[in-house]
Short mmCIF file of N, CA, C and O in Angstrom, two decimals:
data_model
loop_
_atom_site.label_atom_id
_atom_site.label_comp_id
_atom_site.label_asym_id
_atom_site.label_seq_id
_atom_site.Cartn_x
_atom_site.Cartn_y
_atom_site.Cartn_z
N GLN A 1 101.52 109.43 132.68
CA GLN A 1 102.21 108.16 132.30
C GLN A 1 101.99 107.40 131.07
O GLN A 1 100.62 107.11 130.93
N VAL A 2 102.63 107.21 130.33
CA VAL A 2 102.37 106.86 128.85
C VAL A 2 102.26 105.41 128.37
O VAL A 2 103.08 104.60 129.35
N GLN A 3 101.26 104.82 128.08
CA GLN A 3 100.98 103.46 127.75
C GLN A 3 100.92 103.28 126.33
O GLN A 3 100.21 103.82 125.66
N LEU A 4 101.51 102.25 125.57
CA LEU A 4 101.33 101.78 124.33
C LEU A 4 100.76 100.13 124.62
O LEU A 4 101.71 99.57 125.21
N VAL A 5 99.74 100.03 124.42
CA VAL A 5 99.07 98.45 124.44
C VAL A 5 98.66 97.89 123.05
O VAL A 5 97.81 98.13 122.62
N GLU A 6 99.47 96.82 122.77
CA GLU A 6 99.06 96.12 121.60
C GLU A 6 98.07 95.02 121.98
O GLU A 6 98.06 94.50 123.01
N SER A 7 97.45 94.70 120.76
CA SER A 7 96.37 93.55 120.97
C SER A 7 96.31 93.07 119.57
O SER A 7 96.76 93.81 118.56
N GLY A 8 95.87 91.88 119.35
CA GLY A 8 95.16 91.40 118.14
C GLY A 8 96.20 90.26 117.67
O GLY A 8 95.73 89.77 116.52
N GLY A 9 97.42 89.97 118.57
CA GLY A 9 97.94 88.42 118.10
C GLY A 9 97.14 87.44 118.17
O GLY A 9 96.22 87.26 118.77
N GLY A 10 97.93 86.45 117.89
CA GLY A 10 97.44 84.94 117.85
C GLY A 10 98.04 83.99 117.06
O GLY A 10 99.17 84.31 116.30
N LEU A 11 97.53 82.84 116.72
CA LEU A 11 97.90 82.10 116.06
C LEU A 11 96.98 81.85 114.48
O LEU A 11 96.16 81.76 114.88
N VAL A 12 97.86 81.86 113.63
CA VAL A 12 97.29 81.87 112.14
C VAL A 12 97.65 80.79 111.44
O VAL A 12 98.85 80.60 111.27
N GLN A 13 97.26 80.56 110.39
CA GLN A 13 97.91 79.06 109.31
C GLN A 13 98.22 80.31 108.49
O GLN A 13 97.86 81.73 108.33
N ALA A 14 99.21 79.73 107.79
CA ALA A 14 100.03 80.40 106.44
C ALA A 14 98.90 80.73 105.47
O ALA A 14 98.06 79.93 105.28
N GLY A 15 99.04 82.26 105.11
CA GLY A 15 98.16 82.99 104.16
C GLY A 15 96.84 83.54 104.81
O GLY A 15 96.17 84.19 104.08
N GLY A 16 96.94 83.12 106.06
CA GLY A 16 95.83 83.96 106.83
C GLY A 16 96.03 85.39 107.14
O GLY A 16 97.02 85.80 106.62
N SER A 17 95.46 86.03 107.80
CA SER A 17 95.46 87.39 108.12
C SER A 17 95.23 87.74 109.73
O SER A 17 94.58 86.90 110.04
N LEU A 18 95.69 88.74 109.99
CA LEU A 18 95.69 89.18 111.53
C LEU A 18 95.81 90.69 111.52
O LEU A 18 96.28 91.15 110.42
N ARG A 19 94.84 91.39 112.52
CA ARG A 19 95.16 92.92 112.57
C ARG A 19 95.38 93.13 114.06
O ARG A 19 94.85 93.02 114.95
N LEU A 20 96.63 93.63 113.89
CA LEU A 20 97.10 94.37 115.08
C LEU A 20 96.70 95.57 115.65
O LEU A 20 96.68 96.48 114.49
N SER A 21 96.58 96.03 116.58
CA SER A 21 96.20 97.17 117.46
C SER A 21 97.08 97.55 118.34
O SER A 21 97.55 96.89 119.04
N CYS A 22 97.55 98.91 118.25
CA CYS A 22 98.28 99.43 119.50
C CYS A 22 97.61 100.73 120.09
O CYS A 22 97.31 101.91 119.12
N ALA A 23 96.99 100.67 121.38
CA ALA A 23 96.21 101.82 121.58
C ALA A 23 97.24 102.42 122.77
O ALA A 23 97.69 101.92 123.36
N ALA A 24 97.39 104.00 122.45
CA ALA A 24 97.93 104.84 123.11
C ALA A 24 97.20 105.55 123.94
O ALA A 24 96.32 106.30 124.06
N SER A 25 98.03 105.88 125.27
CA SER A 25 97.65 106.87 126.23
C SER A 25 98.56 107.73 127.03
O SER A 25 99.68 107.43 126.85
N GLY A 26 98.42 108.80 127.50
CA GLY A 26 99.10 109.61 128.33
C GLY A 26 99.75 110.26 127.54
O GLY A 26 100.99 110.99 127.93
N LEU A 27 99.92 110.51 125.87
CA LEU A 27 100.60 111.24 124.98
C LEU A 27 99.58 111.96 124.11
O LEU A 27 98.54 111.41 124.14
N THR A 28 100.39 113.01 123.69
CA THR A 28 99.60 113.72 122.51
C THR A 28 99.78 112.84 120.98
O THR A 28 100.49 112.99 120.51
N PHE A 29 98.88 111.87 120.93
CA PHE A 29 99.02 110.82 119.93
C PHE A 29 99.34 111.54 118.60
O PHE A 29 100.04 111.13 117.89
N SER A 30 98.68 112.42 117.82
CA SER A 30 98.66 113.05 116.89
C SER A 30 100.10 113.80 116.50
O SER A 30 100.09 114.09 115.45
N SER A 31 100.72 114.05 117.68
CA SER A 31 101.89 114.49 117.48
C SER A 31 103.18 113.43 116.95
O SER A 31 104.38 114.05 117.30
N TYR A 32 102.77 112.31 117.21
CA TYR A 32 103.81 111.39 117.18
C TYR A 32 103.47 110.36 115.85
O TYR A 32 102.44 109.95 115.28
N ASP A 33 105.04 110.24 115.32
CA ASP A 33 104.82 109.29 114.34
C ASP A 33 104.86 107.52 115.06
O ASP A 33 105.22 107.68 116.29
N MET A 34 104.19 107.00 114.55
CA MET A 34 103.88 105.55 114.88
C MET A 34 104.50 104.13 114.31
O MET A 34 104.68 104.31 113.11
N ASN A 35 105.07 103.31 114.86
CA ASN A 35 105.80 102.26 114.11
C ASN A 35 105.44 101.05 114.90
O ASN A 35 104.96 100.81 115.97
N TRP A 36 105.62 100.02 113.91
CA TRP A 36 105.59 98.49 114.14
C TRP A 36 106.86 98.02 113.94
O TRP A 36 107.50 97.94 113.08
N PHE A 37 107.58 97.28 114.84
CA PHE A 37 108.68 96.37 114.99
C PHE A 37 108.07 94.71 115.06
O PHE A 37 107.41 94.88 115.88
N ARG A 38 109.14 93.88 115.18
CA ARG A 38 108.93 92.62 115.43
C ARG A 38 110.19 92.04 115.88
O ARG A 38 111.43 92.46 115.32
N GLN A 39 110.27 91.25 116.73
CA GLN A 39 111.31 90.33 117.05
C GLN A 39 111.18 88.78 117.16
O GLN A 39 110.28 88.64 118.06
N ALA A 40 111.87 87.97 116.54
CA ALA A 40 111.55 86.50 116.50
C ALA A 40 112.65 85.97 117.31
O ALA A 40 113.92 86.59 117.66
N PRO A 41 112.43 84.76 117.83
CA PRO A 41 113.57 84.22 118.80
C PRO A 41 115.05 84.10 118.14
O PRO A 41 115.09 83.89 116.89
N GLY A 42 115.86 84.75 119.02
CA GLY A 42 117.05 84.47 118.41
C GLY A 42 117.62 85.87 117.12
O GLY A 42 118.52 85.80 117.02
N ASN A 43 116.43 86.33 117.28
CA ASN A 43 116.61 87.63 116.13
C ASN A 43 116.68 88.83 116.67
O ASN A 43 116.23 89.15 117.96
N LYS A 44 117.47 89.82 116.13
CA LYS A 44 117.34 91.23 116.66
C LYS A 44 115.93 91.84 116.15
O LYS A 44 115.39 91.21 115.59
N ARG A 45 115.63 93.19 116.98
CA ARG A 45 114.22 93.50 116.61
C ARG A 45 114.27 94.16 115.54
O ARG A 45 115.47 94.75 115.07
N GLU A 46 113.51 94.07 114.67
CA GLU A 46 113.45 94.93 112.91
C GLU A 46 112.03 95.77 112.87
O GLU A 46 111.39 95.18 113.31
N PHE A 47 112.52 96.73 112.01
CA PHE A 47 111.61 97.53 111.85
C PHE A 47 110.45 96.99 110.88
O PHE A 47 110.94 96.02 109.89
N VAL A 48 109.40 97.20 111.05
CA VAL A 48 108.29 96.42 110.05
C VAL A 48 107.60 97.78 109.28
O VAL A 48 107.44 97.66 107.85
N ALA A 49 107.00 98.62 109.95
CA ALA A 49 106.20 99.51 109.20
C ALA A 49 106.22 100.80 110.21
O ALA A 49 106.33 100.93 111.38
N ALA A 50 105.91 102.02 109.36
CA ALA A 50 105.81 103.26 110.07
C ALA A 50 104.86 104.28 109.51
O ALA A 50 104.47 104.06 108.26
N ILE A 51 104.23 104.69 109.94
CA ILE A 51 103.13 106.06 109.56
C ILE A 51 103.53 107.09 110.34
O ILE A 51 103.67 107.34 111.63
N SER A 52 103.31 108.21 109.44
CA SER A 52 103.78 109.80 110.04
C SER A 52 102.64 110.23 110.95
O SER A 52 101.22 109.34 110.96
N PHE A 53 102.64 111.11 111.64
CA PHE A 53 101.76 111.72 112.81
C PHE A 53 100.45 112.20 111.99
O PHE A 53 99.44 111.97 112.82
N THR A 54 100.32 112.48 110.94
CA THR A 54 99.25 113.04 110.21
C THR A 54 98.66 111.47 109.21
O THR A 54 97.21 111.68 109.12
N GLY A 55 99.19 110.58 109.35
CA GLY A 55 98.96 109.37 108.37
C GLY A 55 99.21 109.52 107.16
O GLY A 55 98.89 108.54 106.54
N GLY A 56 99.68 110.85 106.71
CA GLY A 56 99.73 110.92 105.10
C GLY A 56 100.96 110.27 104.60
O GLY A 56 100.88 110.02 103.26
N SER A 57 101.83 109.53 105.09
CA SER A 57 103.02 109.13 104.76
C SER A 57 103.31 107.70 105.78
O SER A 57 103.44 107.63 106.80
N THR A 58 103.59 106.64 104.91
CA THR A 58 103.78 105.38 105.51
C THR A 58 105.42 104.74 104.97
O THR A 58 105.41 105.10 103.94
N ASN A 59 105.78 103.91 105.44
CA ASN A 59 107.02 103.27 104.88
C ASN A 59 106.86 101.78 105.69
O ASN A 59 106.52 101.48 106.46
N TYR A 60 107.60 100.88 104.66
CA TYR A 60 107.40 99.39 104.90
C TYR A 60 108.77 98.97 104.93
O TYR A 60 109.48 99.25 103.89
N ALA A 61 109.05 97.71 105.71
CA ALA A 61 110.21 96.88 105.26
C ALA A 61 109.69 96.35 103.90
O ALA A 61 108.94 95.62 103.83
N GLU A 62 111.01 95.94 103.25
CA GLU A 62 110.85 95.25 102.06
C GLU A 62 109.95 93.60 102.24
O GLU A 62 109.40 93.13 101.27
N PRO A 63 110.47 92.85 103.71
CA PRO A 63 109.51 91.56 103.66
C PRO A 63 108.14 91.65 103.33
O PRO A 63 107.59 90.66 103.34
N VAL A 64 107.47 92.90 103.82
CA VAL A 64 106.00 92.93 104.16
C VAL A 64 105.44 93.76 103.21
O VAL A 64 104.28 93.92 103.17
N LYS A 65 106.01 94.54 102.48
CA LYS A 65 105.61 95.20 101.42
C LYS A 65 104.52 94.60 100.43
O LYS A 65 104.80 93.52 100.17
N GLY A 66 103.41 95.27 100.14
CA GLY A 66 102.68 94.35 99.57
C GLY A 66 101.24 93.57 100.17
O GLY A 66 100.55 92.86 99.88
N ARG A 67 101.73 93.03 101.69
CA ARG A 67 101.03 92.17 102.63
C ARG A 67 100.55 92.99 103.81
O ARG A 67 99.66 92.66 104.17
N PHE A 68 101.49 93.91 104.39
CA PHE A 68 101.03 94.71 105.49
C PHE A 68 100.82 96.12 105.02
O PHE A 68 101.07 96.64 104.21
N THR A 69 99.32 96.05 105.83
CA THR A 69 99.00 97.91 105.82
C THR A 69 99.54 98.56 107.42
O THR A 69 98.41 97.97 108.14
N ILE A 70 99.78 99.69 107.22
CA ILE A 70 99.87 100.13 108.70
C ILE A 70 98.85 101.38 108.35
O ILE A 70 98.58 102.30 107.40
N SER A 71 98.17 101.78 109.23
CA SER A 71 97.12 102.69 109.33
C SER A 71 96.52 103.50 110.80
O SER A 71 97.25 102.79 111.92
N ARG A 72 96.32 104.54 110.96
CA ARG A 72 96.14 105.10 112.33
C ARG A 72 94.55 105.73 112.38
O ARG A 72 94.13 106.00 111.01
N ASP A 73 94.24 106.07 113.66
CA ASP A 73 92.80 106.75 113.96
C ASP A 73 93.30 107.68 114.88
O ASP A 73 93.43 107.42 116.21
N ASN A 74 93.72 108.94 114.54
CA ASN A 74 94.08 109.69 115.69
C ASN A 74 93.08 110.06 116.68
O ASN A 74 93.17 110.46 117.86
N ALA A 75 91.56 110.02 116.27
CA ALA A 75 90.30 110.14 117.26
C ALA A 75 90.61 109.36 118.34
O ALA A 75 89.85 109.44 119.40
N LYS A 76 90.81 107.89 117.95
CA LYS A 76 90.97 107.01 118.69
C LYS A 76 92.36 106.68 119.14
O LYS A 76 92.39 105.55 120.18
N ASN A 77 93.29 107.29 119.05
CA ASN A 77 94.71 107.08 119.65
C ASN A 77 95.15 105.80 119.42
O ASN A 77 95.68 105.05 120.19
N THR A 78 94.91 105.04 118.07
CA THR A 78 95.17 104.03 117.94
C THR A 78 95.75 103.78 116.28
O THR A 78 95.49 104.26 115.54
N VAL A 79 96.78 102.91 116.37
CA VAL A 79 97.76 102.56 115.30
C VAL A 79 97.47 100.94 114.94
O VAL A 79 97.44 100.63 115.98
N TYR A 80 97.23 100.90 113.67
CA TYR A 80 96.63 99.62 113.26
C TYR A 80 98.12 98.79 112.56
O TYR A 80 98.88 99.37 111.67
N LEU A 81 98.26 97.56 112.25
CA LEU A 81 98.82 96.88 111.42
C LEU A 81 98.28 95.48 110.86
O LEU A 81 97.64 94.55 111.47
N GLN A 82 97.43 95.91 109.56
CA GLN A 82 96.90 94.71 109.01
C GLN A 82 97.85 93.82 108.34
O GLN A 82 98.58 94.32 107.56
N MET A 83 97.79 92.49 108.54
CA MET A 83 98.75 91.82 108.07
C MET A 83 98.14 90.62 107.29
O MET A 83 97.19 89.89 107.80
N ASN A 84 98.16 90.30 105.97
CA ASN A 84 97.67 89.54 105.10
C ASN A 84 98.61 88.62 104.47
O ASN A 84 99.76 89.08 104.52
N SER A 85 98.24 87.45 103.88
CA SER A 85 99.30 86.71 103.16
C SER A 85 100.36 86.22 104.19
O SER A 85 101.38 86.39 104.20
N LEU A 86 100.09 85.93 105.53
CA LEU A 86 100.72 85.70 106.70
C LEU A 86 101.67 84.44 106.40
O LEU A 86 101.31 83.46 105.81
N LYS A 87 102.95 84.54 106.32
CA LYS A 87 104.05 83.29 106.29
C LYS A 87 104.64 83.09 107.37
O LYS A 87 104.79 83.81 108.47
N PRO A 88 105.04 81.64 107.68
CA PRO A 88 105.68 81.10 108.88
C PRO A 88 106.67 82.18 109.14
O PRO A 88 107.00 82.53 110.37
N GLU A 89 107.51 82.87 108.66
CA GLU A 89 108.71 83.69 108.87
C GLU A 89 108.40 85.02 109.24
O GLU A 89 108.91 85.91 109.96
N ASP A 90 106.98 85.29 109.37
CA ASP A 90 106.20 86.41 109.93
C ASP A 90 106.14 86.32 111.56
O ASP A 90 105.90 87.13 112.28
N THR A 91 106.26 84.67 112.13
CA THR A 91 106.15 84.96 113.69
C THR A 91 107.34 85.64 114.28
O THR A 91 108.45 85.53 114.14
N ALA A 92 106.49 86.23 115.16
CA ALA A 92 107.48 87.16 116.03
C ALA A 92 106.43 87.68 117.10
O ALA A 92 105.55 87.80 117.04
N VAL A 93 107.12 88.17 118.20
CA VAL A 93 106.50 89.34 118.98
C VAL A 93 106.67 90.73 118.40
O VAL A 93 107.71 91.16 117.82
N TYR A 94 105.50 91.69 118.03
CA TYR A 94 105.07 92.44 117.32
C TYR A 94 105.23 93.60 118.69
O TYR A 94 104.34 93.45 119.26
N TYR A 95 105.97 94.96 118.33
CA TYR A 95 105.90 95.96 119.24
C TYR A 95 105.36 97.14 118.32
O TYR A 95 105.79 97.55 117.17
N CYS A 96 104.57 98.11 119.19
CA CYS A 96 104.49 99.51 118.49
C CYS A 96 105.49 100.25 118.93
O CYS A 96 105.58 100.13 120.41
N ALA A 97 105.78 101.62 118.54
CA ALA A 97 106.69 102.48 118.76
C ALA A 97 106.32 103.79 118.52
O ALA A 97 105.85 104.03 117.54
N ALA A 98 106.64 104.78 119.58
CA ALA A 98 106.45 106.22 119.05
C ALA A 98 107.47 106.88 119.09
O ALA A 98 108.30 106.95 119.94
N ASN A 99 107.50 108.17 117.88
CA ASN A 99 108.58 108.95 118.10
C ASN A 99 108.16 110.19 117.58
O ASN A 99 107.21 110.14 116.97
N THR A 100 108.47 111.69 117.90
CA THR A 100 108.51 112.74 117.23
C THR A 100 109.60 112.80 116.28
O THR A 100 110.53 112.25 116.32
N ARG A 101 108.91 113.72 115.39
CA ARG A 101 110.43 114.18 114.28
C ARG A 101 111.46 114.74 114.97
O ARG A 101 112.83 114.56 114.48
N GLU A 102 111.64 115.01 116.43
CA GLU A 102 112.67 115.71 117.29
C GLU A 102 113.42 114.26 117.77
O GLU A 102 114.54 114.94 118.43
N SER A 103 112.75 113.54 117.94
CA SER A 103 113.29 112.31 118.58
C SER A 103 114.79 111.91 118.43
O SER A 103 114.96 111.71 116.97
N ARG A 104 115.52 111.56 119.12
CA ARG A 104 116.87 110.37 118.80
C ARG A 104 116.00 108.94 119.31
O ARG A 104 116.36 108.79 120.34
N GLY A 105 115.93 108.53 118.31
CA GLY A 105 115.46 107.04 118.52
C GLY A 105 113.96 107.10 118.85
O GLY A 105 113.01 107.79 118.35
N TYR A 106 113.52 106.12 119.73
CA TYR A 106 112.00 105.96 119.83
C TYR A 106 111.82 106.44 121.27
O TYR A 106 112.31 105.88 122.38
N ASP A 107 110.80 106.95 121.08
CA ASP A 107 110.36 107.56 122.85
C ASP A 107 109.84 106.49 123.71
O ASP A 107 109.99 106.32 124.94
N TYR A 108 108.72 105.77 123.15
CA TYR A 108 108.11 104.69 123.98
C TYR A 108 107.81 103.52 123.11
O TYR A 108 107.65 103.51 121.86
N TRP A 109 107.57 102.41 123.84
CA TRP A 109 107.04 100.92 123.32
C TRP A 109 106.30 100.64 124.34
O TRP A 109 106.15 100.57 125.49
N GLY A 110 105.74 99.68 123.40
CA GLY A 110 104.55 98.82 124.01
C GLY A 110 105.25 97.45 124.38
O GLY A 110 106.66 97.28 124.43
N GLN A 111 104.41 96.79 124.89
CA GLN A 111 105.24 95.25 125.49
C GLN A 111 104.94 93.91 124.92
O GLN A 111 105.68 93.26 125.12
N GLY A 112 104.41 94.45 123.37
CA GLY A 112 104.43 93.49 122.41
C GLY A 112 103.17 92.38 122.53
O GLY A 112 102.54 92.35 123.54
N THR A 113 102.95 91.65 121.39
CA THR A 113 102.20 90.88 120.95
C THR A 113 102.44 89.83 120.15
O THR A 113 103.26 89.90 119.25
N GLN A 114 102.28 88.21 120.59
CA GLN A 114 102.74 87.32 120.06
C GLN A 114 101.98 87.15 118.46
O GLN A 114 101.02 86.89 118.84
N VAL A 115 102.70 86.72 117.66
CA VAL A 115 102.19 86.60 116.13
C VAL A 115 102.78 85.07 116.00
O VAL A 115 103.92 85.13 115.60
N THR A 116 102.09 84.21 115.69
CA THR A 116 102.43 82.90 115.35
C THR A 116 101.92 82.33 113.97
O THR A 116 100.56 82.15 114.15
N VAL A 117 102.75 82.31 113.15
CA VAL A 117 101.80 81.73 111.94
C VAL A 117 102.22 80.13 111.51
O VAL A 117 103.41 79.97 111.32
N SER A 118 101.50 79.17 111.45
CA SER A 118 101.70 77.77 111.32
C SER A 118 101.71 77.40 109.80
O SER A 118 100.80 77.96 109.16
N SER A 119 102.55 76.43 109.35
CA SER A 119 102.76 76.34 108.25
C SER A 119 101.96 75.22 107.96
O SER A 119 101.01 74.37 108.53
#
């Protein structure tokens, strides 16, 4: 049974930092590209960042470029999202998702972790 479990969310003031983690189990983690998405109330789920299965390639949505950093530790089956210079508009539920290069869409999703940024 595949599980993706996010953690590290919370309440932070604008300008602060948080580090999200997504621990994976039940899959060959090093074979999957990993992604972070977020969904704010009333909004569609949106892409935040992605990292290739080797960790050699990353991609970011424009609103978070220069502030967020995605990384992974294949030995720990974990992907991270370091979020700096947080803004109130970053408030959302953050989800991790896994996909292979052959996938049509995303194969697995976590349950999400709430990030709230106060002004």
